[in-house]
Each structure stands twice: as C-alpha cells, then as structure tokens.
PDB file of C-alpha atoms and ligand atoms in Angstrom:
ATOM      1  CA  MET A   1      98.692 -68.373 -13.109  1.00  0.00           C
ATOM      2  CA  ASN A   2     101.936 -67.645 -14.055  1.00  0.00           C
ATOM      3  CA  ASN A   3     103.584 -66.768 -10.546  1.00  0.00           C
ATOM      4  CA  THR A   4     106.289 -64.077 -11.722  1.00  0.00           C
ATOM      5  CA  LEU A   5     104.430 -61.948 -13.444  1.00  0.00           C
ATOM      6  CA  PHE A   6     102.287 -61.621 -10.922  1.00  0.00           C
ATOM      7  CA  GLU A   7     105.126 -61.154  -8.270  1.00  0.00           C
ATOM      8  CA  GLN A   8     106.519 -58.984 -10.824  1.00  0.00           C
ATOM      9  CA  SER A   9     102.854 -57.185 -10.546  1.00  0.00           C
ATOM     10  CA  LEU A  10     102.110 -56.938  -6.542  1.00  0.00           C
ATOM     11  CA  ALA A  11     106.042 -55.932  -6.325  1.00  0.00           C
ATOM     12  CA  ALA A  12     104.860 -52.765  -9.331  1.00  0.00           C
ATOM     13  CA  LEU A  13     101.880 -51.598  -7.128  1.00  0.00           C
ATOM     14  CA  ARG A  14     104.345 -51.623  -3.934  1.00  0.00           C
ATOM     15  CA  ARG A  15     106.739 -49.758  -5.897  1.00  0.00           C
ATOM     16  CA  GLY A  16     103.887 -47.259  -7.778  1.00  0.00           C
ATOM     17  CA  LEU A  17     101.572 -46.526  -4.848  1.00  0.00           C
ATOM     18  CA  PRO A  18     102.044 -45.170  -1.849  1.00  0.00           C
ATOM     19  CA  GLU A  19     101.255 -47.820   0.909  1.00  0.00           C
ATOM     20  CA  PRO A  20      98.871 -49.827  -0.252  1.00  0.00           C
ATOM     21  CA  GLU A  21      99.024 -52.217   2.265  1.00  0.00           C
ATOM     22  CA  THR A  22      97.523 -49.783   4.494  1.00  0.00           C
ATOM     23  CA  ALA A  23      94.258 -49.675   2.166  1.00  0.00           C
ATOM     24  CA  ASP A  24      91.576 -51.708   3.715  1.00  0.00           C
ATOM     25  CA  LEU A  25      89.436 -51.465   0.937  1.00  0.00           C
ATOM     26  CA  ALA A  26      88.740 -51.876  -2.915  1.00  0.00           C
ATOM     27  CA  ILE A  27      86.669 -50.630  -5.667  1.00  0.00           C
ATOM     28  CA  VAL A  28      86.682 -51.717  -9.634  1.00  0.00           C
ATOM     29  CA  THR A  29      84.370 -49.550 -11.996  1.00  0.00           C
ATOM     30  CA  GLY A  30      81.999 -51.247 -14.816  1.00  0.00           C
ATOM     31  CA  SER A  31      81.842 -49.819 -17.994  1.00  0.00           C
ATOM     32  CA  GLY A  32      81.162 -45.986 -17.788  1.00  0.00           C
ATOM     33  CA  LEU A  33      81.926 -46.062 -14.172  1.00  0.00           C
ATOM     34  CA  SER A  34      85.359 -45.228 -13.907  1.00  0.00           C
ATOM     35  CA  ARG A  35      84.945 -41.373 -13.196  1.00  0.00           C
ATOM     36  CA  LEU A  36      84.107 -43.538  -9.172  1.00  0.00           C
ATOM     37  CA  VAL A  37      87.542 -42.242  -9.097  1.00  0.00           C
ATOM     38  CA  GLU A  38      86.488 -39.540  -7.874  1.00  0.00           C
ATOM     39  CA  ILE A  39      84.563 -40.247  -5.114  1.00  0.00           C
ATOM     40  CA  GLY A  40      87.944 -38.255  -3.213  1.00  0.00           C
ATOM     41  CA  GLU A  41      91.210 -37.219  -2.844  1.00  0.00           C
ATOM     42  CA  ASP A  42      93.318 -39.114  -5.620  1.00  0.00           C
ATOM     43  CA  GLU A  43      96.701 -39.592  -3.595  1.00  0.00           C
ATOM     44  CA  GLU A  44      98.571 -41.906  -6.792  1.00  0.00           C
ATOM     45  CA  SER A  45      98.027 -44.494  -9.753  1.00  0.00           C
ATOM     46  CA  ILE A  46      99.617 -46.412 -12.401  1.00  0.00           C
ATOM     47  CA  SER A  47      98.829 -47.809 -15.042  1.00  0.00           C
ATOM     48  CA  PHE A  48      97.479 -51.187 -16.110  1.00  0.00           C
ATOM     49  CA  SER A  49     100.455 -52.046 -17.836  1.00  0.00           C
ATOM     50  CA  GLU A  50     102.729 -52.203 -15.262  1.00  0.00           C
ATOM     51  CA  LEU A  51     100.528 -54.942 -14.011  1.00  0.00           C
ATOM     52  CA  PRO A  52     101.514 -57.887 -16.850  1.00  0.00           C
ATOM     53  CA  ALA A  53      99.562 -60.547 -14.613  1.00  0.00           C
ATOM     54  CA  VAL A  54      96.225 -58.686 -15.897  1.00  0.00           C
ATOM     55  CA  GLY A  55      97.763 -56.946 -18.983  1.00  0.00           C
ATOM     56  CA  GLN A  56      95.923 -54.057 -20.469  1.00  0.00           C
ATOM     57  CA  GLY A  57      92.204 -54.026 -21.936  1.00  0.00           C
ATOM     58  CA  ALA A  58      91.170 -52.717 -25.107  1.00  0.00           C
ATOM     59  CA  VAL A  59      87.525 -51.546 -24.353  1.00  0.00           C
ATOM     60  CA  ALA A  60      86.417 -47.806 -24.561  1.00  0.00           C
ATOM     61  CA  GLY A  61      84.769 -46.264 -21.681  1.00  0.00           C
ATOM     62  CA  HIS A  62      87.407 -48.257 -19.169  1.00  0.00           C
ATOM     63  CA  GLY A  63      90.053 -45.704 -18.229  1.00  0.00           C
ATOM     64  CA  GLY A  64      93.047 -48.274 -17.737  1.00  0.00           C
ATOM     65  CA  ARG A  65      94.600 -47.219 -14.033  1.00  0.00           C
ATOM     66  CA  TRP A  66      94.850 -48.181 -10.208  1.00  0.00           C
ATOM     67  CA  HIS A  67      94.577 -45.961  -8.050  1.00  0.00           C
ATOM     68  CA  ILE A  68      94.722 -45.652  -4.026  1.00  0.00           C
ATOM     69  CA  VAL A  69      92.060 -42.545  -3.021  1.00  0.00           C
ATOM     70  CA  ARG A  70      91.581 -41.171   0.036  1.00  0.00           C
ATOM     71  CA  LEU A  71      87.872 -40.345   1.382  1.00  0.00           C
ATOM     72  CA  GLY A  72      86.957 -39.048   4.783  1.00  0.00           C
ATOM     73  CA  GLY A  73      90.353 -40.342   6.595  1.00  0.00           C
ATOM     74  CA  ARG A  74      89.556 -43.405   4.670  1.00  0.00           C
ATOM     75  CA  ARG A  75      92.052 -44.626   1.785  1.00  0.00           C
ATOM     76  CA  ALA A  76      90.767 -47.092  -1.064  1.00  0.00           C
ATOM     77  CA  HIS A  77      92.250 -48.309  -4.134  1.00  0.00           C
ATOM     78  CA  VAL A  78      90.237 -47.779  -7.197  1.00  0.00           C
ATOM     79  CA  LEU A  79      90.770 -50.054 -10.033  1.00  0.00           C
ATOM     80  CA  ARG A  80      89.517 -48.287 -13.281  1.00  0.00           C
ATOM     81  CA  MET A  81      89.967 -51.510 -15.267  1.00  0.00           C
ATOM     82  CA  ARG A  82      88.649 -54.956 -15.600  1.00  0.00           C
ATOM     83  CA  ARG A  83      89.529 -57.686 -17.550  1.00  0.00           C
ATOM     84  CA  HIS A  84      86.446 -59.886 -19.422  1.00  0.00           C
ATOM     85  CA  PHE A  85      85.852 -62.973 -20.758  1.00  0.00           C
ATOM     86  CA  TYR A  86      85.128 -62.173 -23.968  1.00  0.00           C
ATOM     87  CA  GLU A  87      88.146 -60.501 -24.551  1.00  0.00           C
ATOM     88  CA  GLY A  88      89.441 -64.132 -24.971  1.00  0.00           C
ATOM     89  CA  VAL A  89      91.827 -64.030 -22.296  1.00  0.00           C
ATOM     90  CA  ALA A  90      92.851 -66.414 -19.259  1.00  0.00           C
ATOM     91  CA  GLN A  91      90.927 -66.644 -16.263  1.00  0.00           C
ATOM     92  CA  SER A  92      93.768 -66.034 -14.288  1.00  0.00           C
ATOM     93  CA  GLN A  93      93.572 -62.466 -16.075  1.00  0.00           C
ATOM     94  CA  VAL A  94      89.926 -61.778 -15.034  1.00  0.00           C
ATOM     95  CA  ILE A  95      91.314 -62.586 -11.153  1.00  0.00           C
ATOM     96  CA  ALA A  96      94.244 -61.225 -10.848  1.00  0.00           C
ATOM     97  CA  GLY A  97      93.085 -57.659  -9.750  1.00  0.00           C
ATOM     98  CA  VAL A  98      90.911 -59.804  -7.432  1.00  0.00           C
ATOM     99  CA  ARG A  99      94.216 -61.609  -5.962  1.00  0.00           C
ATOM    100  CA  LEU A 100      96.461 -58.737  -6.314  1.00  0.00           C
ATOM    101  CA  LEU A 101      94.635 -56.853  -3.910  1.00  0.00           C
ATOM    102  CA  ALA A 102      94.178 -60.058  -1.478  1.00  0.00           C
ATOM    103  CA  ARG A 103      97.767 -59.881  -1.410  1.00  0.00           C
ATOM    104  CA  LEU A 104      97.427 -56.211  -0.601  1.00  0.00           C
ATOM    105  CA  GLY A 105      95.454 -57.551   2.717  1.00  0.00           C
ATOM    106  CA  VAL A 106      92.459 -56.033   1.585  1.00  0.00           C
ATOM    107  CA  SER A 107      89.376 -57.257   3.056  1.00  0.00           C
ATOM    108  CA  ARG A 108      86.710 -55.753   1.382  1.00  0.00           C
ATOM    109  CA  LEU A 109      85.300 -55.135  -1.736  1.00  0.00           C
ATOM    110  CA  ILE A 110      82.895 -53.483  -3.919  1.00  0.00           C
ATOM    111  CA  LEU A 111      82.743 -54.015  -7.674  1.00  0.00           C
ATOM    112  CA  THR A 112      80.496 -52.691 -10.076  1.00  0.00           C
ATOM    113  CA  ASN A 113      78.796 -52.850 -13.434  1.00  0.00           C
ATOM    114  CA  ALA A 114      76.931 -51.771 -15.968  1.00  0.00           C
ATOM    115  CA  ALA A 115      74.357 -54.617 -17.104  1.00  0.00           C
ATOM    116  CA  GLY A 116      71.190 -54.989 -19.186  1.00  0.00           C
ATOM    117  CA  GLY A 117      67.120 -54.921 -16.799  1.00  0.00           C
ATOM    118  CA  LEU A 118      65.856 -58.549 -17.372  1.00  0.00           C
ATOM    119  CA  SER A 119      63.025 -57.642 -14.544  1.00  0.00           C
ATOM    120  CA  PRO A 120      60.341 -55.397 -15.157  1.00  0.00           C
ATOM    121  CA  ARG A 121      61.088 -53.815 -11.960  1.00  0.00           C
ATOM    122  CA  LEU A 122      63.951 -52.109 -13.158  1.00  0.00           C
ATOM    123  CA  ARG A 123      64.250 -49.546 -15.439  1.00  0.00           C
ATOM    124  CA  VAL A 124      66.941 -47.796 -17.982  1.00  0.00           C
ATOM    125  CA  GLY A 125      69.225 -45.861 -14.725  1.00  0.00           C
ATOM    126  CA  ASP A 126      67.945 -47.868 -11.864  1.00  0.00           C
ATOM    127  CA  LEU A 127      71.002 -48.655  -9.693  1.00  0.00           C
ATOM    128  CA  MET A 128      70.741 -53.033  -8.300  1.00  0.00           C
ATOM    129  CA  ARG A 129      72.396 -53.985  -5.119  1.00  0.00           C
ATOM    130  CA  VAL A 130      73.767 -57.326  -6.296  1.00  0.00           C
ATOM    131  CA  THR A 131      72.092 -60.058  -3.467  1.00  0.00           C
ATOM    132  CA  ASP A 132      72.562 -63.253  -5.016  1.00  0.00           C
ATOM    133  CA  HIS A 133      74.283 -64.155  -8.690  1.00  0.00           C
ATOM    134  CA  ILE A 134      74.543 -67.024 -11.653  1.00  0.00           C
ATOM    135  CA  ASN A 135      77.469 -67.646 -13.681  1.00  0.00           C
ATOM    136  CA  GLY A 136      76.297 -68.168 -16.593  1.00  0.00           C
ATOM    137  CA  GLN A 137      79.606 -67.711 -18.273  1.00  0.00           C
ATOM    138  CA  HIS A 138      80.730 -72.223 -17.570  1.00  0.00           C
ATOM    139  CA  ARG A 139      83.540 -71.288 -16.646  1.00  0.00           C
ATOM    140  CA  ASN A 140      85.132 -71.000 -13.180  1.00  0.00           C
ATOM    141  CA  PRO A 141      87.966 -69.373 -12.395  1.00  0.00           C
ATOM    142  CA  LEU A 142      89.637 -72.272  -9.668  1.00  0.00           C
ATOM    143  CA  ILE A 143      89.196 -74.407 -12.281  1.00  0.00           C
ATOM    144  CA  GLY A 144      92.898 -75.698 -12.622  1.00  0.00           C
ATOM    145  CA  PRO A 145      94.996 -76.733  -9.071  1.00  0.00           C
ATOM    146  CA  ASN A 146      94.682 -75.504  -6.060  1.00  0.00           C
ATOM    147  CA  ASP A 147      97.160 -72.794  -4.307  1.00  0.00           C
ATOM    148  CA  GLU A 148      96.033 -73.128  -0.584  1.00  0.00           C
ATOM    149  CA  ARG A 149      97.635 -69.529   0.162  1.00  0.00           C
ATOM    150  CA  ASN A 150      94.351 -68.620  -2.290  1.00  0.00           C
ATOM    151  CA  GLY A 151      91.989 -69.701  -0.651  1.00  0.00           C
ATOM    152  CA  PRO A 152      90.158 -73.042   0.053  1.00  0.00           C
ATOM    153  CA  ARG A 153      89.824 -76.002  -3.190  1.00  0.00           C
ATOM    154  CA  PHE A 154      85.772 -76.239  -2.287  1.00  0.00           C
ATOM    155  CA  PRO A 155      84.679 -72.594  -1.063  1.00  0.00           C
ATOM    156  CA  ASP A 156      81.141 -71.497  -0.114  1.00  0.00           C
ATOM    157  CA  MET A 157      79.678 -70.158  -2.453  1.00  0.00           C
ATOM    158  CA  SER A 158      76.132 -70.103  -1.072  1.00  0.00           C
ATOM    159  CA  GLU A 159      75.597 -66.024  -0.060  1.00  0.00           C
ATOM    160  CA  PRO A 160      78.687 -64.585  -1.673  1.00  0.00           C
ATOM    161  CA  TYR A 161      77.418 -60.756  -0.840  1.00  0.00           C
ATOM    162  CA  ASP A 162      77.746 -59.749   2.827  1.00  0.00           C
ATOM    163  CA  ARG A 163      75.137 -59.584   4.050  1.00  0.00           C
ATOM    164  CA  GLU A 164      75.850 -56.293   6.698  1.00  0.00           C
ATOM    165  CA  MET A 165      77.985 -54.421   4.074  1.00  0.00           C
ATOM    166  CA  GLY A 166      74.528 -54.922   1.890  1.00  0.00           C
ATOM    167  CA  GLU A 167      71.866 -53.348   4.694  1.00  0.00           C
ATOM    168  CA  LEU A 168      74.898 -49.920   5.233  1.00  0.00           C
ATOM    169  CA  ILE A 169      74.574 -49.979   1.619  1.00  0.00           C
ATOM    170  CA  ASP A 170      70.659 -49.984   1.361  1.00  0.00           C
ATOM    171  CA  GLU A 171      71.048 -47.837   4.735  1.00  0.00           C
ATOM    172  CA  THR A 172      73.051 -44.856   3.268  1.00  0.00           C
ATOM    173  CA  ALA A 173      70.856 -45.134  -0.402  1.00  0.00           C
ATOM    174  CA  ARG A 174      67.765 -44.379   1.451  1.00  0.00           C
ATOM    175  CA  GLU A 175      69.884 -41.684   3.925  1.00  0.00           C
ATOM    176  CA  GLN A 176      70.956 -40.511   0.296  1.00  0.00           C
ATOM    177  CA  GLY A 177      67.723 -40.841  -1.194  1.00  0.00           C
ATOM    178  CA  ILE A 178      68.874 -43.110  -3.645  1.00  0.00           C
ATOM    179  CA  ASP A 179      66.682 -45.358  -4.389  1.00  0.00           C
ATOM    180  CA  LEU A 180      68.206 -48.590  -4.997  1.00  0.00           C
ATOM    181  CA  LYS A 181      66.772 -51.751  -6.295  1.00  0.00           C
ATOM    182  CA  ARG A 182      68.003 -54.980  -5.129  1.00  0.00           C
ATOM    183  CA  GLY A 183      68.156 -58.464  -7.596  1.00  0.00           C
ATOM    184  CA  VAL A 184      70.551 -61.421  -9.467  1.00  0.00           C
ATOM    185  CA  TYR A 185      72.768 -60.796 -11.298  1.00  0.00           C
ATOM    186  CA  VAL A 186      73.547 -63.368 -14.539  1.00  0.00           C
ATOM    187  CA  ALA A 187      77.588 -63.177 -15.783  1.00  0.00           C
ATOM    188  CA  LEU A 188      77.024 -64.385 -19.570  1.00  0.00           C
ATOM    189  CA  ALA A 189      80.279 -64.433 -21.877  1.00  0.00           C
ATOM    190  CA  GLY A 190      79.121 -61.831 -24.374  1.00  0.00           C
ATOM    191  CA  PRO A 191      80.593 -60.454 -26.374  1.00  0.00           C
ATOM    192  CA  THR A 192      77.409 -60.803 -28.139  1.00  0.00           C
ATOM    193  CA  TYR A 193      74.122 -58.493 -26.012  1.00  0.00           C
ATOM    194  CA  GLU A 194      71.933 -61.333 -25.590  1.00  0.00           C
ATOM    195  CA  THR A 195      68.667 -62.284 -28.175  1.00  0.00           C
ATOM    196  CA  ARG A 196      64.771 -61.851 -26.846  1.00  0.00           C
ATOM    197  CA  SER A 197      64.870 -65.573 -26.134  1.00  0.00           C
ATOM    198  CA  GLU A 198      67.278 -65.421 -23.982  1.00  0.00           C
ATOM    199  CA  ALA A 199      66.949 -62.427 -21.909  1.00  0.00           C
ATOM    200  CA  ARG A 200      63.456 -64.271 -21.341  1.00  0.00           C
ATOM    201  CA  LEU A 201      64.872 -67.739 -20.788  1.00  0.00           C
ATOM    202  CA  TRP A 202      67.635 -66.274 -17.669  1.00  0.00           C
ATOM    203  CA  ARG A 203      64.826 -64.208 -16.657  1.00  0.00           C
ATOM    204  CA  THR A 204      62.966 -67.072 -16.085  1.00  0.00           C
ATOM    205  CA  LEU A 205      65.512 -68.550 -14.302  1.00  0.00           C
ATOM    206  CA  GLY A 206      65.580 -66.135 -11.588  1.00  0.00           C
ATOM    207  CA  ALA A 207      67.513 -63.347 -13.391  1.00  0.00           C
ATOM    208  CA  ASP A 208      66.491 -59.217 -12.418  1.00  0.00           C
ATOM    209  CA  ALA A 209      70.067 -58.198 -14.556  1.00  0.00           C
ATOM    210  CA  VAL A 210      72.509 -59.348 -17.098  1.00  0.00           C
ATOM    211  CA  GLY A 211      75.476 -58.481 -17.747  1.00  0.00           C
ATOM    212  CA  MET A 212      79.671 -60.090 -18.601  1.00  0.00           C
ATOM    213  CA  SER A 213      81.544 -59.576 -15.749  1.00  0.00           C
ATOM    214  CA  THR A 214      82.181 -59.518 -11.705  1.00  0.00           C
ATOM    215  CA  VAL A 215      81.069 -62.622 -11.142  1.00  0.00           C
ATOM    216  CA  PRO A 216      84.573 -64.123 -12.070  1.00  0.00           C
ATOM    217  CA  GLU A 217      86.206 -61.339  -9.704  1.00  0.00           C
ATOM    218  CA  VAL A 218      83.305 -62.677  -6.779  1.00  0.00           C
ATOM    219  CA  ILE A 219      84.039 -66.072  -6.972  1.00  0.00           C
ATOM    220  CA  ALA A 220      88.168 -65.491  -6.296  1.00  0.00           C
ATOM    221  CA  ALA A 221      87.533 -62.506  -3.923  1.00  0.00           C
ATOM    222  CA  ARG A 222      85.262 -64.822  -1.686  1.00  0.00           C
ATOM    223  CA  HIS A 223      88.043 -68.027  -2.223  1.00  0.00           C
ATOM    224  CA  ALA A 224      90.124 -65.067  -0.792  1.00  0.00           C
ATOM    225  CA  GLY A 225      88.148 -64.950   1.936  1.00  0.00           C
ATOM    226  CA  MET A 226      86.985 -61.131   1.240  1.00  0.00           C
ATOM    227  CA  ARG A 227      83.981 -59.268   2.064  1.00  0.00           C
ATOM    228  CA  VAL A 228      82.229 -58.281  -1.163  1.00  0.00           C
ATOM    229  CA  ALA A 229      79.248 -56.602  -2.285  1.00  0.00           C
ATOM    230  CA  ALA A 230      78.415 -55.243  -5.996  1.00  0.00           C
ATOM    231  CA  ILE A 231      75.794 -52.658  -7.389  1.00  0.00           C
ATOM    232  CA  SER A 232      74.746 -52.904 -10.787  1.00  0.00           C
ATOM    233  CA  LEU A 233      73.542 -49.372 -13.096  1.00  0.00           C
ATOM    234  CA  ILE A 234      70.903 -50.957 -15.525  1.00  0.00           C
ATOM    235  CA  THR A 235      72.041 -48.705 -18.513  1.00  0.00           C
ATOM    236  CA  ASN A 236      69.338 -50.772 -21.025  1.00  0.00           C
ATOM    237  CA  SER A 237      66.290 -52.675 -20.607  1.00  0.00           C
ATOM    238  CA  HIS A 238      65.495 -56.414 -22.382  1.00  0.00           C
ATOM    239  CA  VAL A 239      61.917 -56.372 -21.247  1.00  0.00           C
ATOM    240  CA  ARG A 240      61.523 -52.110 -22.622  1.00  0.00           C
ATOM    241  CA  PRO A 241      63.778 -52.623 -25.554  1.00  0.00           C
ATOM    242  CA  GLN A 242      64.198 -48.742 -27.093  1.00  0.00           C
ATOM    243  CA  GLY A 243      66.074 -50.518 -30.066  1.00  0.00           C
ATOM    244  CA  PRO A 244      69.297 -52.833 -30.719  1.00  0.00           C
ATOM    245  CA  THR A 245      71.593 -52.397 -27.281  1.00  0.00           C
ATOM    246  CA  THR A 246      74.437 -50.830 -28.242  1.00  0.00           C
ATOM    247  CA  HIS A 247      78.126 -50.199 -26.322  1.00  0.00           C
ATOM    248  CA  GLU A 248      77.925 -46.305 -26.944  1.00  0.00           C
ATOM    249  CA  GLU A 249      73.925 -46.484 -24.956  1.00  0.00           C
ATOM    250  CA  VAL A 250      75.858 -48.365 -21.950  1.00  0.00           C
ATOM    251  CA  LEU A 251      78.445 -45.963 -21.556  1.00  0.00           C
ATOM    252  CA  GLU A 252      75.961 -42.596 -21.695  1.00  0.00           C
ATOM    253  CA  VAL A 253      73.879 -43.872 -19.262  1.00  0.00           C
ATOM    254  CA  GLY A 254      76.535 -44.808 -17.481  1.00  0.00           C
ATOM    255  CA  GLU A 255      77.938 -41.070 -17.471  1.00  0.00           C
ATOM    256  CA  ARG A 256      74.790 -39.665 -16.877  1.00  0.00           C
ATOM    257  CA  ALA A 257      73.350 -42.151 -14.097  1.00  0.00           C
ATOM    258  CA  GLY A 258      76.655 -42.761 -12.241  1.00  0.00           C
ATOM    259  CA  ARG A 259      76.754 -39.478 -10.406  1.00  0.00           C
ATOM    260  CA  ARG A 260      74.119 -41.310  -8.316  1.00  0.00           C
ATOM    261  CA  LEU A 261      76.216 -44.590  -7.230  1.00  0.00           C
ATOM    262  CA  LEU A 262      79.275 -41.809  -7.292  1.00  0.00           C
ATOM    263  CA  ARG A 263      77.074 -40.274  -4.228  1.00  0.00           C
ATOM    264  CA  LEU A 264      76.229 -43.466  -2.890  1.00  0.00           C
ATOM    265  CA  LEU A 265      79.978 -44.772  -2.151  1.00  0.00           C
ATOM    266  CA  GLN A 266      80.645 -41.126  -1.332  1.00  0.00           C
ATOM    267  CA  ALA A 267      78.025 -41.416   1.656  1.00  0.00           C
ATOM    268  CA  LEU A 268      78.890 -45.577   2.248  1.00  0.00           C
ATOM    269  CA  ILE A 269      83.051 -45.418   2.585  1.00  0.00           C
ATOM    270  CA  PRO A 270      84.145 -43.361   5.923  1.00  0.00           C
ATOM    271  CA  ARG A 271      80.251 -45.833   7.496  1.00  0.00           C
ATOM    272  CA  LEU A 272      82.454 -49.105   6.635  1.00  0.00           C
ATOM    273  CA  PRO A 273      83.988 -50.393   9.667  1.00  0.00           C
ATOM    274  CA  PRO A 274      87.118 -51.437   9.464  1.00  0.00           C
TER     275      PRO A 274
HETATM  276  N1  HPA B 301      73.752 -57.565 -21.473  1.00  0.00           N
HETATM  277  C1  HPA B 301      75.108 -57.569 -20.835  1.00  0.00           C
HETATM  278  N2  HPA B 301      76.027 -57.125 -20.280  1.00  0.00           N
HETATM  279  C2  HPA B 301      75.149 -56.087 -20.995  1.00  0.00           C
HETATM  280  C3  HPA B 301      74.044 -55.080 -20.528  1.00  0.00           C
HETATM  281  C4  HPA B 301      73.009 -55.819 -21.604  1.00  0.00           C
HETATM  282  O1  HPA B 301      71.911 -56.448 -21.432  1.00  0.00           O
HETATM  283  N3  HPA B 301      74.325 -54.035 -20.913  1.00  0.00           N
HETATM  284  C5  HPA B 301      75.298 -53.518 -20.008  1.00  0.00           C
HETATM  285  N4  HPA B 301      76.126 -54.134 -19.974  1.00  0.00           N
END
C-alpha cells in the first residue's frame, strides 16, 4: 500500500465525515445492494474519488460513495462501493476500504454480496449467511511485507466469521420471519461467470455459493482483528440455470430481494453489542 495515498484518504474521511471515529460498525454493499444505505438516516457522505487509496470503480450497480448512517442511536459506515480483483487493481486497493475502517476504530464489519447458487438448497432470491469461505482467487491480499500495525504476519483463518454475530443474525432473521440460509462462499477471480463444469467442481469441493468479492476484505478485516459477518444474496442458480447468467439479472434480483436484506440489517444493527 502506498502510505501517502492511504494517509490522504484517511485525512479526507476525517475531514468529510462527521466524527467518523465514533461509528464502530461498517457495512459494505454488494452489486445491486447499494440501497442498503437507506438502512437509517443518512448523515453525510463523501465520494470514493476523494479516497485515492481506493479509487473510483466503474461497475454499474455500485453507488460510489462512503456514508455515515444513523440508526436507532447507532452510527454505521456504509460503503456503497468496492473494488474487485477482476478490475486489475492491486489487492491493496481491494482492501483499502477495510484498512481505512480499521484505522478509524471500526470493530464490526458486515459484508454483503451477490452470489450464484451452487447448492440445490439455494434458490434465486435467497439470503445466505456466510459461515465459512474458500479463497479461490489464488491471491492473498496480505502477500508482501507485513506492517505489524495492520496485524500479525500469519493470521488465523479457522473461524473468520464471528460466531456471536452469526447467531444474532440468525435469531433476528427468525424473529423477522426472514428465511435465512447458511453456507460456504467461494470467491473466484471473475470476471467471467462459471462454466457448468466449474460450478460442479466448486460444489464438489464444498462451496454453496460463488462470487467475486468479500474474501479479500474478510482476510484484511480478520488480520486487523475485526469481528466479521457476511450475507450473500443469491441472484442466480447454477443448479437450475434460467439461461445464461447476466449482470443485469444480478442487479435486478439485488434490487428486488435486497429489501429483505435491508429489513434484516435494520432489525439487527440496534441489537449488536458495542
Ligand atoms: N458467479 C460469480 N459471481 C456472481 C455470480 C455467479 O454466478 N452471481 C453473482 N455474482
């Protein structure tokens, strides 16, 4: 990571957002899910173009601003943009948002994403809480010299998703009457969607859903000692494909089923312990 760009980005957040250090929770929104910013009252936001460590992505469906949102006495960062491996950017750019959150003192991170279903249990429109992941990108964002201020050289990854947060999410979903599945997420490089054989391969290797994000961010967040949860919205199925997978379909299902995810997060956030 270029330290100057990182420090400039941190300064921009401190300048552009009200008391960013007192919001201890963050949400990163996936494809078609940027409406999750409506989770509460929008206090202030700044454009990712002001954060050179992250840079401005170009994929439709990602909103492009970093918000602070207030919800029932709680303040949360909502990042309506993320960088992906397939954009050809450095891994340090993919995880810069999470590193900035860590430096601002954020201790809990909820990542959302759009994913393709590999398990026959998953249907289009389902929400799946990620219980574990497989890094199928064959890249690790921590490769390179380790700055001990970010975390240890060899971080444990045996339980990346916080158990307590996971149980609270399950309980909240139950109370809200929201059907929430659980499963393993595999992150692939993309940007192609999977061939039928690839989908079968990853299913055989233990994945329930496939996407192109989240895992690098989870690795960086765990490195920094954050508590992490992730929820996938199943936008297409590789078991019962309705024809070719398209980005438009992913965005459309995100818009439709994203409302349930919004409701789940709205009920969850006030209940999260500090
Ligand atoms: N594969 C990879 N990424 C995705 C998919 C998929 O089927 N659906 C949404 N994101």
